[in-house]
CSV table of C-alpha atoms and ligand atoms in Angstrom, one decimal:
chain,number,residue,atom,x,y,z
A,1,MET,CA,107.8,86.5,69.7
A,2,PRO,CA,108.0,90.2,70.4
A,3,SER,CA,111.3,91.3,71.9
A,4,ILE,CA,111.5,92.6,75.4
A,5,SER,CA,112.0,96.3,75.6
A,6,THR,CA,113.7,98.3,78.3
A,7,ARG,CA,111.6,101.3,79.4
A,8,LYS,CA,112.5,104.2,81.5
A,9,GLY,CA,110.0,105.8,83.9
A,10,SER,CA,109.8,108.2,86.8
A,11,CYS,CA,107.4,109.8,89.3
A,12,LEU,CA,106.2,113.4,88.9
A,13,CYS,CA,108.9,115.0,91.1
A,14,GLY,CA,111.9,112.8,90.1
A,15,ALA,CA,112.5,111.3,93.5
A,16,VAL,CA,111.9,107.9,91.9
A,17,LYS,CA,113.5,107.0,88.5
A,18,PHE,CA,113.8,103.5,87.1
A,19,GLU,CA,114.0,101.1,84.2
A,20,VAL,CA,111.9,98.0,83.7
A,21,SER,CA,111.8,95.2,81.1
A,22,VAL,CA,108.5,95.1,79.2
A,23,PRO,CA,107.8,91.9,77.2
A,24,GLU,CA,105.0,93.3,75.1
A,25,PRO,CA,103.9,96.9,74.4
A,26,LYS,CA,100.5,96.4,75.9
A,27,PHE,CA,98.5,97.5,78.9
A,28,ALA,CA,95.5,96.4,80.8
A,29,ILE,CA,92.9,98.5,82.7
A,30,CYS,CA,92.0,97.3,86.2
A,31,HIS,CA,88.6,98.3,87.5
A,32,CYS,CA,88.9,96.7,91.0
A,33,ALA,CA,87.9,98.8,94.0
A,34,MET,CA,91.5,99.0,95.4
A,35,CYS,CA,93.0,100.2,92.1
A,36,ARG,CA,90.2,102.8,91.8
A,37,LYS,CA,90.8,104.0,95.3
A,38,TRP,CA,94.5,104.1,94.8
A,39,SER,CA,94.4,105.8,91.4
A,40,SER,CA,91.2,107.8,91.7
A,41,GLY,CA,90.1,105.9,88.6
A,42,PRO,CA,90.8,102.7,86.8
A,43,PHE,CA,94.5,101.6,86.9
A,44,MET,CA,96.3,101.3,83.6
A,45,ALA,CA,99.0,98.7,84.1
A,46,VAL,CA,101.9,97.4,82.0
A,47,HIS,CA,103.2,93.9,82.7
A,48,CYS,CA,106.9,93.8,83.4
A,49,GLU,CA,109.5,91.0,83.8
A,50,GLY,CA,112.2,90.8,86.4
A,51,ASP,CA,113.1,93.4,88.9
A,52,ILE,CA,112.8,97.2,88.9
A,53,ARG,CA,116.2,98.8,88.3
A,54,PHE,CA,116.3,102.1,90.2
A,55,THR,CA,118.5,105.0,89.2
A,56,GLU,CA,116.8,107.2,91.9
A,57,GLU,CA,114.8,105.7,94.7
A,58,LYS,CA,114.9,108.2,97.6
A,59,GLY,CA,111.1,108.7,97.3
A,60,MET,CA,110.3,105.0,96.9
A,61,THR,CA,107.6,103.9,99.3
A,62,TRP,CA,105.8,100.5,99.5
A,63,CYS,CA,102.4,99.8,101.0
A,64,ARG,CA,101.1,96.3,101.6
A,65,SER,CA,97.6,96.8,100.2
A,66,SER,CA,96.3,93.2,100.6
A,67,ASP,CA,97.3,89.8,101.9
A,68,TRP,CA,99.0,89.1,98.6
A,69,ALA,CA,100.1,92.3,97.0
A,70,GLU,CA,101.9,95.6,97.6
A,71,ARG,CA,101.8,98.9,95.9
A,72,GLY,CA,104.7,101.3,95.3
A,73,PHE,CA,104.5,105.0,95.0
A,74,CYS,CA,106.6,108.1,95.5
A,75,GLY,CA,106.4,109.3,99.1
A,76,GLN,CA,107.3,112.8,98.0
A,77,CYS,CA,104.8,113.6,95.2
A,78,GLY,CA,102.4,110.7,95.6
A,79,THR,CA,102.7,109.3,92.0
A,80,ASN,CA,101.4,105.7,91.8
A,81,LEU,CA,104.1,103.5,90.3
A,82,PHE,CA,104.0,99.8,90.9
A,83,TRP,CA,101.8,96.8,91.9
A,84,ARG,CA,103.5,93.5,92.7
A,85,LEU,CA,102.8,90.2,94.4
A,86,ALA,CA,104.3,90.2,97.8
A,87,ASP,CA,105.4,86.6,97.7
A,88,PRO,CA,108.9,86.5,96.0
A,89,LYS,CA,108.2,82.9,95.0
A,90,THR,CA,105.5,84.1,92.6
A,91,PRO,CA,107.0,87.2,91.0
A,92,MET,CA,104.6,89.5,89.2
A,93,LEU,CA,105.1,93.1,88.6
A,94,GLU,CA,102.8,95.7,87.0
A,95,ILE,CA,103.7,99.3,86.4
A,96,SER,CA,101.5,102.3,86.0
A,97,LEU,CA,101.4,103.0,82.2
A,98,GLU,CA,101.7,106.7,82.5
A,99,ALA,CA,104.7,106.5,84.7
A,100,LEU,CA,106.7,105.3,81.7
A,101,ASP,CA,108.4,107.9,79.4
A,102,ASP,CA,107.7,106.5,75.9
A,103,ILE,CA,104.3,104.9,75.6
A,104,ASP,CA,103.1,105.9,72.1
A,105,ASP,CA,103.4,102.3,70.9
A,106,MET,CA,101.4,100.9,73.8
A,107,THR,CA,98.0,99.4,73.0
A,108,LEU,CA,95.1,98.3,75.2
A,109,GLU,CA,95.0,94.6,75.6
A,110,CYS,CA,92.0,94.0,78.0
A,111,HIS,CA,90.0,95.2,80.9
A,112,VAL,CA,90.3,93.2,84.2
A,113,TYR,CA,88.0,93.0,87.2
A,114,ILE,CA,85.3,94.3,84.9
A,115,ASP,CA,82.7,92.9,87.4
A,116,SER,CA,84.0,95.6,89.8
A,117,LYS,CA,83.5,98.5,87.4
A,118,PRO,CA,80.9,101.0,88.6
A,119,ASP,CA,78.2,102.1,86.1
A,120,ARG,CA,79.4,105.8,86.3
A,121,TYR,CA,82.0,105.4,83.6
A,122,ASP,CA,82.6,103.3,80.5
A,123,PHE,CA,85.3,102.8,77.9
A,124,LYS,CA,84.2,102.6,74.3
A,125,ASP,CA,86.8,100.1,73.0
A,126,ASP,CA,85.9,96.5,72.0
A,127,ARG,CA,88.8,94.8,73.8
A,128,PRO,CA,88.1,91.7,76.1
A,129,ARG,CA,86.5,92.3,79.4
A,130,ILE,CA,87.6,89.8,82.1
A,131,THR,CA,86.0,89.2,85.4
A,132,GLU,CA,87.9,88.6,88.7
A,133,ALA,CA,87.1,84.9,88.7
A,134,GLU,CA,88.3,84.5,85.1
A,135,LEU,CA,91.5,86.4,85.8
A,136,LEU,CA,92.3,84.4,88.9
A,137,LYS,CA,91.6,81.2,87.1
A,138,GLU,CA,94.0,82.3,84.3
A,139,LEU,CA,96.7,83.1,86.8
A,140,GLY,CA,96.1,79.9,88.7
A,141,MET,CA,95.3,81.7,91.9
A,142,THR,CA,92.5,81.5,94.4
A,143,PRO,CA,90.8,84.6,95.6
A,144,PRO,CA,91.7,85.8,99.1
A,145,ASP,CA,89.0,85.3,101.7
B,201,LIG,ZN1,107.9,111.9,93.2
B,202,LIG,ZN1,93.0,96.4,90.4
């Protein structure tokens, strides 16, 4: 089993600084319409365990982006930082890959919501491409109406 690593990260202006626990040095790329709107591109996300430990949070802002999830960003500089499930009974936290300081060891695990990816861009890697239905099934969730 890979060991959990502690990673530091921050927003562009420094009004949000934090540490998170990352179980595996891997990231996924989400092509859903909400992530693309939020990120102006696909969202590269790293799965974290436990809570965010803030060392600076004066810029921290949360936005409820759907019935089941919320997105965290810096209210001062606008850096996208976190995606998490809103229900504390089902904790799930993803962090923007590029918000972390040391990511040279991170490798691409998969693409998700590939059925939402527009034709205007493509990635040339050969990693798995997972649809919304496949992802939700894997997570044991039902899609929101
Ligand atoms: Zn900031
Ligand atoms: Zn997404």
